[in-house]
mmCIF file of C-alpha atoms in Angstrom:
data_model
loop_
_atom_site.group_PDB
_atom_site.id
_atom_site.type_symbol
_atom_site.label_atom_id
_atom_site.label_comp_id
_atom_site.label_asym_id
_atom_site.label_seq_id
_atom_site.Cartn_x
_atom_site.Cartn_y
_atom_site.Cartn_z
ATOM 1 C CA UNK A 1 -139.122 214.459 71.639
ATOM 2 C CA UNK A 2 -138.427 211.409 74.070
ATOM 3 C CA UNK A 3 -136.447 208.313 72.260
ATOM 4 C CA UNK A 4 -139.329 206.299 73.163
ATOM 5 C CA UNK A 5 -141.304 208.204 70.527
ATOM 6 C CA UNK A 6 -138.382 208.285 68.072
ATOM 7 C CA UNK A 7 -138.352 204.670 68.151
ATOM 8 C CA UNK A 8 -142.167 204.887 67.949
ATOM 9 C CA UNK A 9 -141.766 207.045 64.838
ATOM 10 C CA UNK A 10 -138.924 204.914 62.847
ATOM 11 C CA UNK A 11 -141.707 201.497 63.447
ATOM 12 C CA UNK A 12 -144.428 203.772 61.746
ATOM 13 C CA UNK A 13 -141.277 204.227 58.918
ATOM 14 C CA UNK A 14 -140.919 200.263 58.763
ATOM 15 C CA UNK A 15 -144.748 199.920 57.529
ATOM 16 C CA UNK A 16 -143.992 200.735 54.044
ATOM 17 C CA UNK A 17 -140.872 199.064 53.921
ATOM 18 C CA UNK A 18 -142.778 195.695 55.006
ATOM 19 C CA UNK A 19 -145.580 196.546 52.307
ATOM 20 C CA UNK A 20 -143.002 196.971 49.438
ATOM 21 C CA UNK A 21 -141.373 193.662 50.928
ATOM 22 C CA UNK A 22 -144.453 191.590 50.522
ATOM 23 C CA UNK A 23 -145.625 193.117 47.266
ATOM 24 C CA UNK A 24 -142.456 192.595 45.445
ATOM 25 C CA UNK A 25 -141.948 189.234 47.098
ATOM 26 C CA UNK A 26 -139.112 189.546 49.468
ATOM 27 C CA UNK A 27 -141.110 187.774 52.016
ATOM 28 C CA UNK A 28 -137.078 187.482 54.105
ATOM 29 C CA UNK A 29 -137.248 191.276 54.325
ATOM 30 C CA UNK A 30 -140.935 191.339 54.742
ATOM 31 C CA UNK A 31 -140.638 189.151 57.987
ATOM 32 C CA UNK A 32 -137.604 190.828 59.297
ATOM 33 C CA UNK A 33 -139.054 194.592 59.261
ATOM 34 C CA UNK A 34 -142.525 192.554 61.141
ATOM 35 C CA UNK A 35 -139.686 191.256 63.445
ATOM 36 C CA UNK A 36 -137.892 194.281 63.915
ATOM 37 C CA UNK A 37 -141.104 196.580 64.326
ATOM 38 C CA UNK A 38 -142.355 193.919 67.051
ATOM 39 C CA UNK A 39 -139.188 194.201 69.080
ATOM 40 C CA UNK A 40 -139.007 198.264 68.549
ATOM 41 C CA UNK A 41 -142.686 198.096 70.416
ATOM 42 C CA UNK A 42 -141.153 196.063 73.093
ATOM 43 C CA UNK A 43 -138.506 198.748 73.397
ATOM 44 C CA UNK A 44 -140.225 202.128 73.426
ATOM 45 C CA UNK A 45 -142.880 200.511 75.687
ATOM 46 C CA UNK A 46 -139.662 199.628 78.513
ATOM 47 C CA UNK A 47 -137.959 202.642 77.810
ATOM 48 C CA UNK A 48 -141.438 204.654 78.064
ATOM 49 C CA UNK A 49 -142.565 203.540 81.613
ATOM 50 C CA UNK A 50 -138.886 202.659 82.826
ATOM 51 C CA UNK A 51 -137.518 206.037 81.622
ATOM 52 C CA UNK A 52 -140.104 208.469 82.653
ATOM 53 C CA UNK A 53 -140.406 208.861 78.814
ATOM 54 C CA UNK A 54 -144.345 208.569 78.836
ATOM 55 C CA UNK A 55 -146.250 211.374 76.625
ATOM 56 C CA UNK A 56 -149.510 212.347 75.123
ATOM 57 C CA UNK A 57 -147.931 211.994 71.725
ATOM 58 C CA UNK A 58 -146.417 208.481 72.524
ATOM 59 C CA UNK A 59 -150.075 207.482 73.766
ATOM 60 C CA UNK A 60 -151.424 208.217 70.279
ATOM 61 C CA UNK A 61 -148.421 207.607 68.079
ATOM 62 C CA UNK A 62 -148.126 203.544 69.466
ATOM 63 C CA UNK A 63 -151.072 202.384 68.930
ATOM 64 C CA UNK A 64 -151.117 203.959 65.870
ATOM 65 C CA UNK A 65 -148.006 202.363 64.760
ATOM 66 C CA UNK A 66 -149.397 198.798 65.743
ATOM 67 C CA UNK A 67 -152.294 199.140 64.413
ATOM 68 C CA UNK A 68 -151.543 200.848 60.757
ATOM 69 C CA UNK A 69 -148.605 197.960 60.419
ATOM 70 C CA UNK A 70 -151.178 195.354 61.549
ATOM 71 C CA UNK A 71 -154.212 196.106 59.154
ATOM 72 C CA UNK A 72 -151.565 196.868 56.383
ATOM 73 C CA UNK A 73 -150.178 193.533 56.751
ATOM 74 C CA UNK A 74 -153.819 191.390 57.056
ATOM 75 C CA UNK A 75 -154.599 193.375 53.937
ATOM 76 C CA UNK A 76 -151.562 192.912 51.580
ATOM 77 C CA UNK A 77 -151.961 189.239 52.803
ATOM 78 C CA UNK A 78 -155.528 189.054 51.784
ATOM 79 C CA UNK A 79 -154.887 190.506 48.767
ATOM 80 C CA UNK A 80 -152.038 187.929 48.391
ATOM 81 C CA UNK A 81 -154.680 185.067 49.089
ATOM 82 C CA UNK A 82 -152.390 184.318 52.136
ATOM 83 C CA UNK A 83 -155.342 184.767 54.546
ATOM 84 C CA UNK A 84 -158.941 184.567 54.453
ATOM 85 C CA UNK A 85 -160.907 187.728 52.927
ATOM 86 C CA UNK A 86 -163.827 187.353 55.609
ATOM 87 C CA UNK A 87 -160.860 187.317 58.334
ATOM 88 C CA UNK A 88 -159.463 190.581 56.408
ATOM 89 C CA UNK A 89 -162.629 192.381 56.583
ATOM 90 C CA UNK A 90 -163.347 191.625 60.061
ATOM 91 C CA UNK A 91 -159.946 193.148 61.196
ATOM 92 C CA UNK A 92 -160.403 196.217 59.660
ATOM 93 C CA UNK A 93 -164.238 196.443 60.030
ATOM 94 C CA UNK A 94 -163.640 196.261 63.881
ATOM 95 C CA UNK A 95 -160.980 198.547 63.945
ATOM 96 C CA UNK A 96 -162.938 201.068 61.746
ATOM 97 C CA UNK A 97 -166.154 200.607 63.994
ATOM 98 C CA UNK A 98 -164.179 201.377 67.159
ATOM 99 C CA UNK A 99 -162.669 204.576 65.765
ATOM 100 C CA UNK A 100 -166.385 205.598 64.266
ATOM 101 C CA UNK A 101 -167.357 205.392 67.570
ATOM 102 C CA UNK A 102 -164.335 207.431 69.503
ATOM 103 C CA UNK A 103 -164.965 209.945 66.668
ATOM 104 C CA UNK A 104 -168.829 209.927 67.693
ATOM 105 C CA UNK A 105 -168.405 210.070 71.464
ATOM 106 C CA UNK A 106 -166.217 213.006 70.836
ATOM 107 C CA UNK A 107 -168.762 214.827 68.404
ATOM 108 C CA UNK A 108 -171.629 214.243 70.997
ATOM 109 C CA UNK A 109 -169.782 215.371 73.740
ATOM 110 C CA UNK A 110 -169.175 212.315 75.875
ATOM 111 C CA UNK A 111 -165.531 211.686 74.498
ATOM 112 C CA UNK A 112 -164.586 207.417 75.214
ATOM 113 C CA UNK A 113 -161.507 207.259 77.371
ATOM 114 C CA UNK A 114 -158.865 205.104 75.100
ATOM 115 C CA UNK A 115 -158.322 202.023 77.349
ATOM 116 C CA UNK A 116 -158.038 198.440 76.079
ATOM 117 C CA UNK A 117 -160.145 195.580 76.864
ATOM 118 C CA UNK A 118 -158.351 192.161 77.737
ATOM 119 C CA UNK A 119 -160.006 190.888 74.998
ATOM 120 C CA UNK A 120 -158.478 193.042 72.892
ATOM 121 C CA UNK A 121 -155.310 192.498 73.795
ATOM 122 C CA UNK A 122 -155.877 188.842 73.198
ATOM 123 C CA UNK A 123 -156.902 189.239 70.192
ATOM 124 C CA UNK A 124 -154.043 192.045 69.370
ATOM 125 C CA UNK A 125 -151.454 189.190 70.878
ATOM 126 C CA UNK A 126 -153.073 186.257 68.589
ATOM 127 C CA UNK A 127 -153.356 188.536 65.379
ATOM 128 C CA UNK A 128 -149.452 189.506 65.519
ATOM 129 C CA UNK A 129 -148.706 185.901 65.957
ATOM 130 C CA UNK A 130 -150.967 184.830 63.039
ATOM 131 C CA UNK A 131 -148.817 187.395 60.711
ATOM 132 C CA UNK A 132 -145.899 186.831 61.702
ATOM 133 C CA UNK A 133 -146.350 182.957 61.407
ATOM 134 C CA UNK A 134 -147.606 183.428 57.658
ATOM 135 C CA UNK A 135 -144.910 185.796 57.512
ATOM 136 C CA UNK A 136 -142.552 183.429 58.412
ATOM 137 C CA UNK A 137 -144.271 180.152 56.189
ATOM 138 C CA UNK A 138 -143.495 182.753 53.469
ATOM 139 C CA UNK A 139 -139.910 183.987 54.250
ATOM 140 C CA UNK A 140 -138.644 180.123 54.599
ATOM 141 C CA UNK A 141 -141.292 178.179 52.516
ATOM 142 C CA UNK A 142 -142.150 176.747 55.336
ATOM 143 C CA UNK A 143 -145.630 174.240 55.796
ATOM 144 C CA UNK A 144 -146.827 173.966 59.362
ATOM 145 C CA UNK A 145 -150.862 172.467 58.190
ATOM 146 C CA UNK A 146 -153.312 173.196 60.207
ATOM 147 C CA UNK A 147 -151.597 175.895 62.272
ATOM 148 C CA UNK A 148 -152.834 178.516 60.439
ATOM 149 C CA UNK A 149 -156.361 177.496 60.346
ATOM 150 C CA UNK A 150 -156.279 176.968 63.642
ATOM 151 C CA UNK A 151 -154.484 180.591 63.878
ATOM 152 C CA UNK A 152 -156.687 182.360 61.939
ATOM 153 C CA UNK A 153 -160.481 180.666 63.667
ATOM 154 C CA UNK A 154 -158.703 181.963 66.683
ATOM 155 C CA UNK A 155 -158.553 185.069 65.752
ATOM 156 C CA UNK A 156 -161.495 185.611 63.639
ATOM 157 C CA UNK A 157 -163.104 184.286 67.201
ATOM 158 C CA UNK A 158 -161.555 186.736 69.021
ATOM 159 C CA UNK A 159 -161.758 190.143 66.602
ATOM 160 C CA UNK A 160 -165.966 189.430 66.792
ATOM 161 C CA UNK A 161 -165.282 188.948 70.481
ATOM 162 C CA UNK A 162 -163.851 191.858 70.789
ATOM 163 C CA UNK A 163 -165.795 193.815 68.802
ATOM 164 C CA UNK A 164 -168.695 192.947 70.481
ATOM 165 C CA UNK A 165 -167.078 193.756 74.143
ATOM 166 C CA UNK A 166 -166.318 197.045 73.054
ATOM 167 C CA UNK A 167 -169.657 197.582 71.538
ATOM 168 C CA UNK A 168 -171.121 196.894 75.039
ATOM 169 C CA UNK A 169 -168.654 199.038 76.639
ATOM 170 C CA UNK A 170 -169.315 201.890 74.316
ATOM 171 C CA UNK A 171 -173.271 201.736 74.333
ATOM 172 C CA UNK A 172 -172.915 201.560 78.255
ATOM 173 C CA UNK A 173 -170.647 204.675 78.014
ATOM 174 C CA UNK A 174 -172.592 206.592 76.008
ATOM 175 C CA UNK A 175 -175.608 205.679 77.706
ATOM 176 C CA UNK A 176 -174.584 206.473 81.497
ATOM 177 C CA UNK A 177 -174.667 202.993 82.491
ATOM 178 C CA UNK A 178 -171.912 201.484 85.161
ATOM 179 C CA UNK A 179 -170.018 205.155 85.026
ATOM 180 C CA UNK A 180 -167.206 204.957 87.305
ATOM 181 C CA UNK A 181 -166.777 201.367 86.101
ATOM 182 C CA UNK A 182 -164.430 200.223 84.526
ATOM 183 C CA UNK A 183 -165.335 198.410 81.124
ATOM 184 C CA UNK A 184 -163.766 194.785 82.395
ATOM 185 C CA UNK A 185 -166.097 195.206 85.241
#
């Protein structure tokens, strides 16, 4: 196992520990494991493509790790009345439509090669920011007004955005259309 992956594997650890955090109130520890798991993706990315550490497992376990502490955090925060329900159920509706349709692909025999949209990652980059700003309004009781409205349009704008550019890309995969293209083509 490469350290890039072990570092992969002690973020995926940190999820519950920011969960417990925010459900028993210690919104200080809460932010700090968000902090901490941001900077370990940082890490195990560098060391990954600046180590020859790259691996099938890392290409699976990442994401993974992003996206389960992510969604778990939108939720709990949704739950907490921290962030807008229709906002929570878009972020987890998109993410759930996009593995329905890798799962489909596969079944049919046309599997989707995983590759990120810019859009995406605009909308990954603009998510994590959202969190850990509420995270952080939490942790110091801090009041910043219409940040976080403006935060959270933003990326209510851009999970629909991307969820419709990967819809495209998807029906145009699984229909034939463009192949050899890329889908930011």
């Amino acid at each position: 196992m490469t350290v890039a992956n072990m570092i992969t594997i002690l973020r995926l650890l940190l999820v519950p520990v920011v969960i417990y955090a925010l459900l028993t109130g210690r919104m200080g520890l809460a932010f700090a494991g968000f902090v901490i798991a941001g900077v370990s993706d940082g890490i195990d990315g560098f060391i990954a493509r600046h180590f020859n550490q790259r691996s099938e497992l890392g290409s699976y376990l990442d994401p993974m790790a992003d996206k389960l502490l992510l969604v778990s955090v939108f939720v709990v925060l949704g739950l907490m009345g921290e962030l807008p329900v229709w906002l929570v159920i878009a972020v987890v509706s998109r993410d759930a439509l996009i593995v329905c349709a890798v799962m489909l692909s596969t079944v049919m025999g046309n599997p989707v090669a995983m590759k990120p949209l810019m859009i995406s990652k605009a909308n990954t980059a603009i998510q994590i920011v959202l969190a850990g700003f509420v995270l952080a309004e939490l942790a110091f009781q801090l009041d910043y007004g219409p940040v976080r409205p403006g935060l959270v349009f933003l990326s209510g704008l851009l999970t629909i955005a991307s969820a419709a550019a990967y819809l495209v890309a998807w029906l145009r995969h699984m229909s034939g259309y463009g192949e050899g293209e890329t889908p930011d083509s």
